[in-house]
Amino acid sequence: MKRYLDLASIVSSQHWLTTQSQTPQIMWMTFVYDEDGNRVNISFGDPDGRVLMILPNEKAIDSGRQDELIRLVQADAEMPIADSFLRDAKYLGMQGRDPAQTLIFAAIACELKIKAALVDLADSRQRDLVDLMIGKSREFALAVSALYDKGIRAVAGKSMKDDERELYKLVVKLFEDRNVIAHRGESPPMDVVRNHVQTAELAFAWINQLASSIES
């Protein structure tokens, strides 16, 4: 069940379902009776008091998506850790309780995503260069935001700064705010952090599109 929920929350964008650290809990159903002792035809078991979430139709898991999720569970599929951290950032952003942790998770997701892309897209001649850029030698490691510019250009000939300059500025700002948390213990307000989570989603989409264009 844990694997199914993890896959559903990531593959089908159902990030409200769970986080990396949550384990499914058995919930006892609560029966409700009216004043005459007749059972009312409702029940609930959500400890947070949430009964129903209204979502766009395209978010629903239809039979095709369900079949794919079951196939992935049976195949013991694991999702990339970057996707798990982005899912957690989206979940925390929805909860609105901890802006610092939300932003840290979004930044971790972006860092893992670009580093994985550099490794995957590098050919045999570029592997030593990638090792230097992503920090295997701290003397030459690039700042994470620079990996979205100089780093990815060196490997794939494309740069977010060149292709999506405004998005690149947002990625730089995301990591600047992350550093404020790491070095000064200060966090921006949740509305700013939610914008950073959206930036992380757009950064993932840019990398995925770049990878698809190179593979094709």
mmCIF file of C-alpha atoms in Angstrom:
data_model
loop_
_atom_site.group_PDB
_atom_site.id
_atom_site.type_symbol
_atom_site.label_atom_id
_atom_site.label_comp_id
_atom_site.label_asym_id
_atom_site.label_seq_id
_atom_site.Cartn_x
_atom_site.Cartn_y
_atom_site.Cartn_z
ATOM 1 C CA MET A 1 0.000 0.000 0.000
ATOM 2 C CA LYS A 2 2.861 2.386 0.806
ATOM 3 C CA ARG A 3 4.411 1.805 -2.616
ATOM 4 C CA TYR A 4 1.062 2.267 -4.335
ATOM 5 C CA LEU A 5 0.412 5.573 -2.542
ATOM 6 C CA ASP A 6 3.943 6.813 -3.273
ATOM 7 C CA LEU A 7 3.600 5.996 -6.962
ATOM 8 C CA ALA A 8 0.111 7.482 -7.187
ATOM 9 C CA SER A 9 1.228 10.678 -5.479
ATOM 10 C CA ILE A 10 4.125 11.131 -7.922
ATOM 11 C CA VAL A 11 3.132 9.492 -11.213
ATOM 12 C CA SER A 12 -0.453 10.771 -11.088
ATOM 13 C CA SER A 13 0.282 14.090 -9.343
ATOM 14 C CA GLN A 14 -1.707 13.124 -6.236
ATOM 15 C CA HIS A 15 0.775 14.814 -3.907
ATOM 16 C CA TRP A 16 -1.825 15.280 -1.140
ATOM 17 C CA LEU A 17 -1.912 11.515 -0.510
ATOM 18 C CA THR A 18 1.325 10.974 1.374
ATOM 19 C CA THR A 19 4.972 11.924 1.917
ATOM 20 C CA GLN A 20 8.186 9.889 1.982
ATOM 21 C CA SER A 21 7.966 9.503 5.751
ATOM 22 C CA GLN A 22 4.277 8.656 6.129
ATOM 23 C CA THR A 23 3.122 5.079 6.589
ATOM 24 C CA PRO A 24 -0.497 4.129 5.819
ATOM 25 C CA GLN A 25 -2.548 3.754 8.977
ATOM 26 C CA ILE A 26 -5.577 1.530 9.525
ATOM 27 C CA MET A 27 -8.524 3.795 10.269
ATOM 28 C CA TRP A 28 -11.526 2.606 12.266
ATOM 29 C CA MET A 29 -14.750 3.756 10.682
ATOM 30 C CA THR A 30 -16.995 5.856 12.910
ATOM 31 C CA PHE A 31 -20.717 5.174 12.822
ATOM 32 C CA VAL A 32 -23.070 8.123 13.272
ATOM 33 C CA TYR A 33 -26.568 7.703 14.718
ATOM 34 C CA ASP A 34 -29.478 10.118 14.860
ATOM 35 C CA GLU A 35 -31.457 10.896 18.023
ATOM 36 C CA ASP A 36 -33.763 7.930 17.378
ATOM 37 C CA GLY A 37 -30.871 5.487 17.331
ATOM 38 C CA ASN A 38 -30.909 4.990 13.557
ATOM 39 C CA ARG A 39 -27.568 4.817 11.838
ATOM 40 C CA VAL A 40 -26.949 7.762 9.519
ATOM 41 C CA ASN A 41 -25.573 6.713 6.138
ATOM 42 C CA ILE A 42 -22.234 8.528 6.536
ATOM 43 C CA SER A 43 -18.934 7.598 8.103
ATOM 44 C CA PHE A 44 -15.535 9.159 8.489
ATOM 45 C CA GLY A 45 -12.099 8.332 9.788
ATOM 46 C CA ASP A 46 -9.780 11.205 8.868
ATOM 47 C CA PRO A 47 -7.909 12.400 11.987
ATOM 48 C CA ASP A 48 -7.493 15.853 10.394
ATOM 49 C CA GLY A 49 -11.238 16.194 9.960
ATOM 50 C CA ARG A 50 -11.022 16.366 6.169
ATOM 51 C CA VAL A 51 -13.946 14.566 4.529
ATOM 52 C CA LEU A 52 -13.755 15.546 0.869
ATOM 53 C CA MET A 53 -11.416 17.343 -1.516
ATOM 54 C CA ILE A 54 -12.845 18.744 -4.762
ATOM 55 C CA LEU A 55 -10.254 18.379 -7.522
ATOM 56 C CA PRO A 56 -10.174 18.899 -11.301
ATOM 57 C CA ASN A 57 -11.334 15.909 -13.331
ATOM 58 C CA GLU A 58 -7.925 15.534 -14.954
ATOM 59 C CA LYS A 59 -6.433 14.765 -11.543
ATOM 60 C CA ALA A 60 -8.591 11.647 -11.131
ATOM 61 C CA ILE A 61 -6.969 8.231 -11.418
ATOM 62 C CA ASP A 62 -8.955 6.599 -14.207
ATOM 63 C CA SER A 63 -8.832 2.913 -15.137
ATOM 64 C CA GLY A 64 -5.848 3.408 -17.438
ATOM 65 C CA ARG A 65 -3.792 5.125 -14.767
ATOM 66 C CA GLN A 66 -4.887 2.546 -12.242
ATOM 67 C CA ASP A 67 -3.648 -0.271 -14.472
ATOM 68 C CA GLU A 68 -0.305 1.532 -14.861
ATOM 69 C CA LEU A 69 0.035 2.043 -11.108
ATOM 70 C CA ILE A 70 -0.698 -1.634 -10.438
ATOM 71 C CA ARG A 71 1.873 -2.632 -13.057
ATOM 72 C CA LEU A 72 4.485 -0.381 -11.410
ATOM 73 C CA VAL A 73 3.711 -1.791 -7.961
ATOM 74 C CA GLN A 74 4.023 -5.346 -9.276
ATOM 75 C CA ALA A 75 7.336 -4.431 -10.918
ATOM 76 C CA ASP A 76 8.590 -3.077 -7.569
ATOM 77 C CA ALA A 77 9.277 0.241 -9.285
ATOM 78 C CA GLU A 78 11.058 3.010 -7.427
ATOM 79 C CA MET A 79 10.608 6.682 -8.245
ATOM 80 C CA PRO A 80 13.659 8.976 -8.491
ATOM 81 C CA ILE A 81 14.440 10.562 -5.143
ATOM 82 C CA ALA A 82 14.186 14.033 -6.709
ATOM 83 C CA ASP A 83 10.532 13.402 -7.564
ATOM 84 C CA SER A 84 9.879 12.255 -3.999
ATOM 85 C CA PHE A 85 11.302 15.471 -2.559
ATOM 86 C CA LEU A 86 9.260 17.589 -4.985
ATOM 87 C CA ARG A 87 6.134 15.650 -3.978
ATOM 88 C CA ASP A 88 6.921 16.325 -0.314
ATOM 89 C CA ALA A 89 7.453 20.041 -1.001
ATOM 90 C CA LYS A 90 4.061 20.209 -2.728
ATOM 91 C CA TYR A 91 2.420 18.343 0.154
ATOM 92 C CA LEU A 92 3.953 20.630 2.769
ATOM 93 C CA GLY A 93 3.051 23.680 0.723
ATOM 94 C CA MET A 94 -0.552 22.492 0.652
ATOM 95 C CA GLN A 95 -0.487 22.054 4.437
ATOM 96 C CA GLY A 96 1.008 25.521 4.918
ATOM 97 C CA ARG A 97 2.541 24.704 8.284
ATOM 98 C CA ASP A 98 6.313 24.833 7.767
ATOM 99 C CA PRO A 99 7.634 27.226 5.097
ATOM 100 C CA ALA A 100 11.290 26.526 5.918
ATOM 101 C CA GLN A 101 10.997 22.753 5.467
ATOM 102 C CA THR A 102 8.866 23.222 2.366
ATOM 103 C CA LEU A 103 11.498 25.399 0.730
ATOM 104 C CA ILE A 104 14.362 23.128 1.780
ATOM 105 C CA PHE A 105 12.601 20.155 0.172
ATOM 106 C CA ALA A 106 11.946 22.110 -3.041
ATOM 107 C CA ALA A 107 15.620 23.092 -3.213
ATOM 108 C CA ILE A 108 16.789 19.524 -2.578
ATOM 109 C CA ALA A 109 14.478 18.337 -5.341
ATOM 110 C CA CYS A 110 15.902 20.858 -7.819
ATOM 111 C CA GLU A 111 19.477 20.011 -6.897
ATOM 112 C CA LEU A 112 18.951 16.265 -7.240
ATOM 113 C CA LYS A 113 17.042 16.709 -10.500
ATOM 114 C CA ILE A 114 19.696 18.757 -12.318
ATOM 115 C CA LYS A 115 22.547 16.566 -11.060
ATOM 116 C CA ALA A 116 20.762 13.402 -12.195
ATOM 117 C CA ALA A 117 20.126 15.012 -15.590
ATOM 118 C CA LEU A 118 23.804 15.907 -15.985
ATOM 119 C CA VAL A 119 24.833 12.336 -15.202
ATOM 120 C CA ASP A 120 22.202 10.833 -17.530
ATOM 121 C CA LEU A 121 22.910 13.177 -20.462
ATOM 122 C CA ALA A 122 26.717 13.079 -20.286
ATOM 123 C CA ASP A 123 28.574 10.901 -22.750
ATOM 124 C CA SER A 124 31.698 8.946 -21.833
ATOM 125 C CA ARG A 125 33.989 11.910 -22.600
ATOM 126 C CA GLN A 126 32.023 14.232 -20.300
ATOM 127 C CA ARG A 127 31.767 12.081 -17.187
ATOM 128 C CA ASP A 128 34.879 13.419 -15.477
ATOM 129 C CA LEU A 129 33.676 16.975 -16.159
ATOM 130 C CA VAL A 130 30.282 16.190 -14.653
ATOM 131 C CA ASP A 131 31.922 14.659 -11.584
ATOM 132 C CA LEU A 132 33.768 17.928 -11.045
ATOM 133 C CA MET A 133 30.696 20.105 -11.568
ATOM 134 C CA ILE A 134 28.357 18.217 -9.262
ATOM 135 C CA GLY A 135 30.712 18.257 -6.332
ATOM 136 C CA LYS A 136 32.768 15.086 -6.261
ATOM 137 C CA SER A 137 35.678 17.498 -6.004
ATOM 138 C CA ARG A 138 34.570 20.466 -3.898
ATOM 139 C CA GLU A 139 37.348 22.626 -5.332
ATOM 140 C CA PHE A 140 35.634 22.784 -8.727
ATOM 141 C CA ALA A 141 31.947 22.254 -7.854
ATOM 142 C CA LEU A 142 29.500 24.761 -9.322
ATOM 143 C CA ALA A 143 26.721 26.398 -7.358
ATOM 144 C CA VAL A 144 23.489 24.500 -7.962
ATOM 145 C CA SER A 145 21.830 27.360 -9.847
ATOM 146 C CA ALA A 146 24.868 27.534 -12.151
ATOM 147 C CA LEU A 147 24.271 23.892 -13.088
ATOM 148 C CA TYR A 148 21.067 25.064 -14.789
ATOM 149 C CA ASP A 149 23.203 27.404 -16.908
ATOM 150 C CA LYS A 150 26.887 26.646 -17.442
ATOM 151 C CA GLY A 151 26.617 23.048 -16.245
ATOM 152 C CA ILE A 152 23.864 21.831 -18.504
ATOM 153 C CA ARG A 153 25.215 23.885 -21.436
ATOM 154 C CA ALA A 154 28.574 22.109 -21.164
ATOM 155 C CA VAL A 155 26.869 18.715 -21.347
ATOM 156 C CA ALA A 156 23.791 19.210 -23.530
ATOM 157 C CA GLY A 157 24.447 22.479 -25.346
ATOM 158 C CA LYS A 158 21.367 24.046 -23.746
ATOM 159 C CA SER A 159 20.998 26.455 -20.856
ATOM 160 C CA MET A 160 17.909 27.450 -18.871
ATOM 161 C CA LYS A 161 19.378 30.939 -18.660
ATOM 162 C CA ASP A 162 19.390 31.107 -22.470
ATOM 163 C CA ASP A 163 16.077 29.327 -23.097
ATOM 164 C CA GLU A 164 13.952 30.468 -20.135
ATOM 165 C CA ARG A 165 15.685 33.479 -18.608
ATOM 166 C CA GLU A 166 12.803 34.421 -16.278
ATOM 167 C CA LEU A 167 12.533 30.862 -14.999
ATOM 168 C CA TYR A 168 16.282 30.800 -14.428
ATOM 169 C CA LYS A 169 16.022 33.973 -12.329
ATOM 170 C CA LEU A 170 13.360 32.252 -10.226
ATOM 171 C CA VAL A 171 15.601 29.202 -9.738
ATOM 172 C CA VAL A 172 18.442 31.478 -8.610
ATOM 173 C CA LYS A 173 16.086 33.201 -6.160
ATOM 174 C CA LEU A 174 14.890 29.822 -4.851
ATOM 175 C CA PHE A 175 18.449 28.875 -3.904
ATOM 176 C CA GLU A 176 19.193 32.325 -2.498
ATOM 177 C CA ASP A 177 16.226 31.943 -0.145
ATOM 178 C CA ARG A 178 17.295 28.396 0.698
ATOM 179 C CA ASN A 179 20.707 29.738 1.702
ATOM 180 C CA VAL A 180 19.092 32.316 3.965
ATOM 181 C CA ILE A 181 17.391 29.452 5.816
ATOM 182 C CA ALA A 182 20.584 27.379 5.963
ATOM 183 C CA HIS A 183 22.876 30.205 7.091
ATOM 184 C CA ARG A 184 20.611 32.537 9.090
ATOM 185 C CA GLY A 185 17.674 30.381 10.092
ATOM 186 C CA GLU A 186 15.220 32.803 8.486
ATOM 187 C CA SER A 187 12.418 31.732 6.160
ATOM 188 C CA PRO A 188 10.294 33.698 3.691
ATOM 189 C CA PRO A 189 6.510 33.636 4.207
ATOM 190 C CA MET A 190 4.502 30.666 2.951
ATOM 191 C CA ASP A 191 3.078 32.489 -0.084
ATOM 192 C CA VAL A 192 6.631 33.134 -1.312
ATOM 193 C CA VAL A 193 7.601 29.542 -0.563
ATOM 194 C CA ARG A 194 4.623 28.212 -2.536
ATOM 195 C CA ASN A 195 5.886 30.233 -5.506
ATOM 196 C CA HIS A 196 9.270 28.551 -5.066
ATOM 197 C CA VAL A 197 7.566 25.147 -5.162
ATOM 198 C CA GLN A 198 5.911 26.144 -8.450
ATOM 199 C CA THR A 199 9.346 27.200 -9.717
ATOM 200 C CA ALA A 200 10.663 23.739 -8.824
ATOM 201 C CA GLU A 201 7.840 22.128 -10.802
ATOM 202 C CA LEU A 202 8.662 24.309 -13.832
ATOM 203 C CA ALA A 203 12.363 23.474 -13.505
ATOM 204 C CA PHE A 204 11.522 19.758 -13.516
ATOM 205 C CA ALA A 205 9.374 20.250 -16.621
ATOM 206 C CA TRP A 206 12.198 22.106 -18.388
ATOM 207 C CA ILE A 207 14.695 19.345 -17.630
ATOM 208 C CA ASN A 208 12.245 16.617 -18.687
ATOM 209 C CA GLN A 209 11.562 18.417 -21.964
ATOM 210 C CA LEU A 210 15.271 18.855 -22.608
ATOM 211 C CA ALA A 211 15.952 15.175 -21.935
ATOM 212 C CA SER A 212 13.085 14.132 -24.234
ATOM 213 C CA SER A 213 14.315 16.360 -27.068
ATOM 214 C CA ILE A 214 17.824 14.914 -26.823
ATOM 215 C CA GLU A 215 16.565 11.322 -26.710
ATOM 216 C CA SER A 216 14.379 11.865 -29.780
#
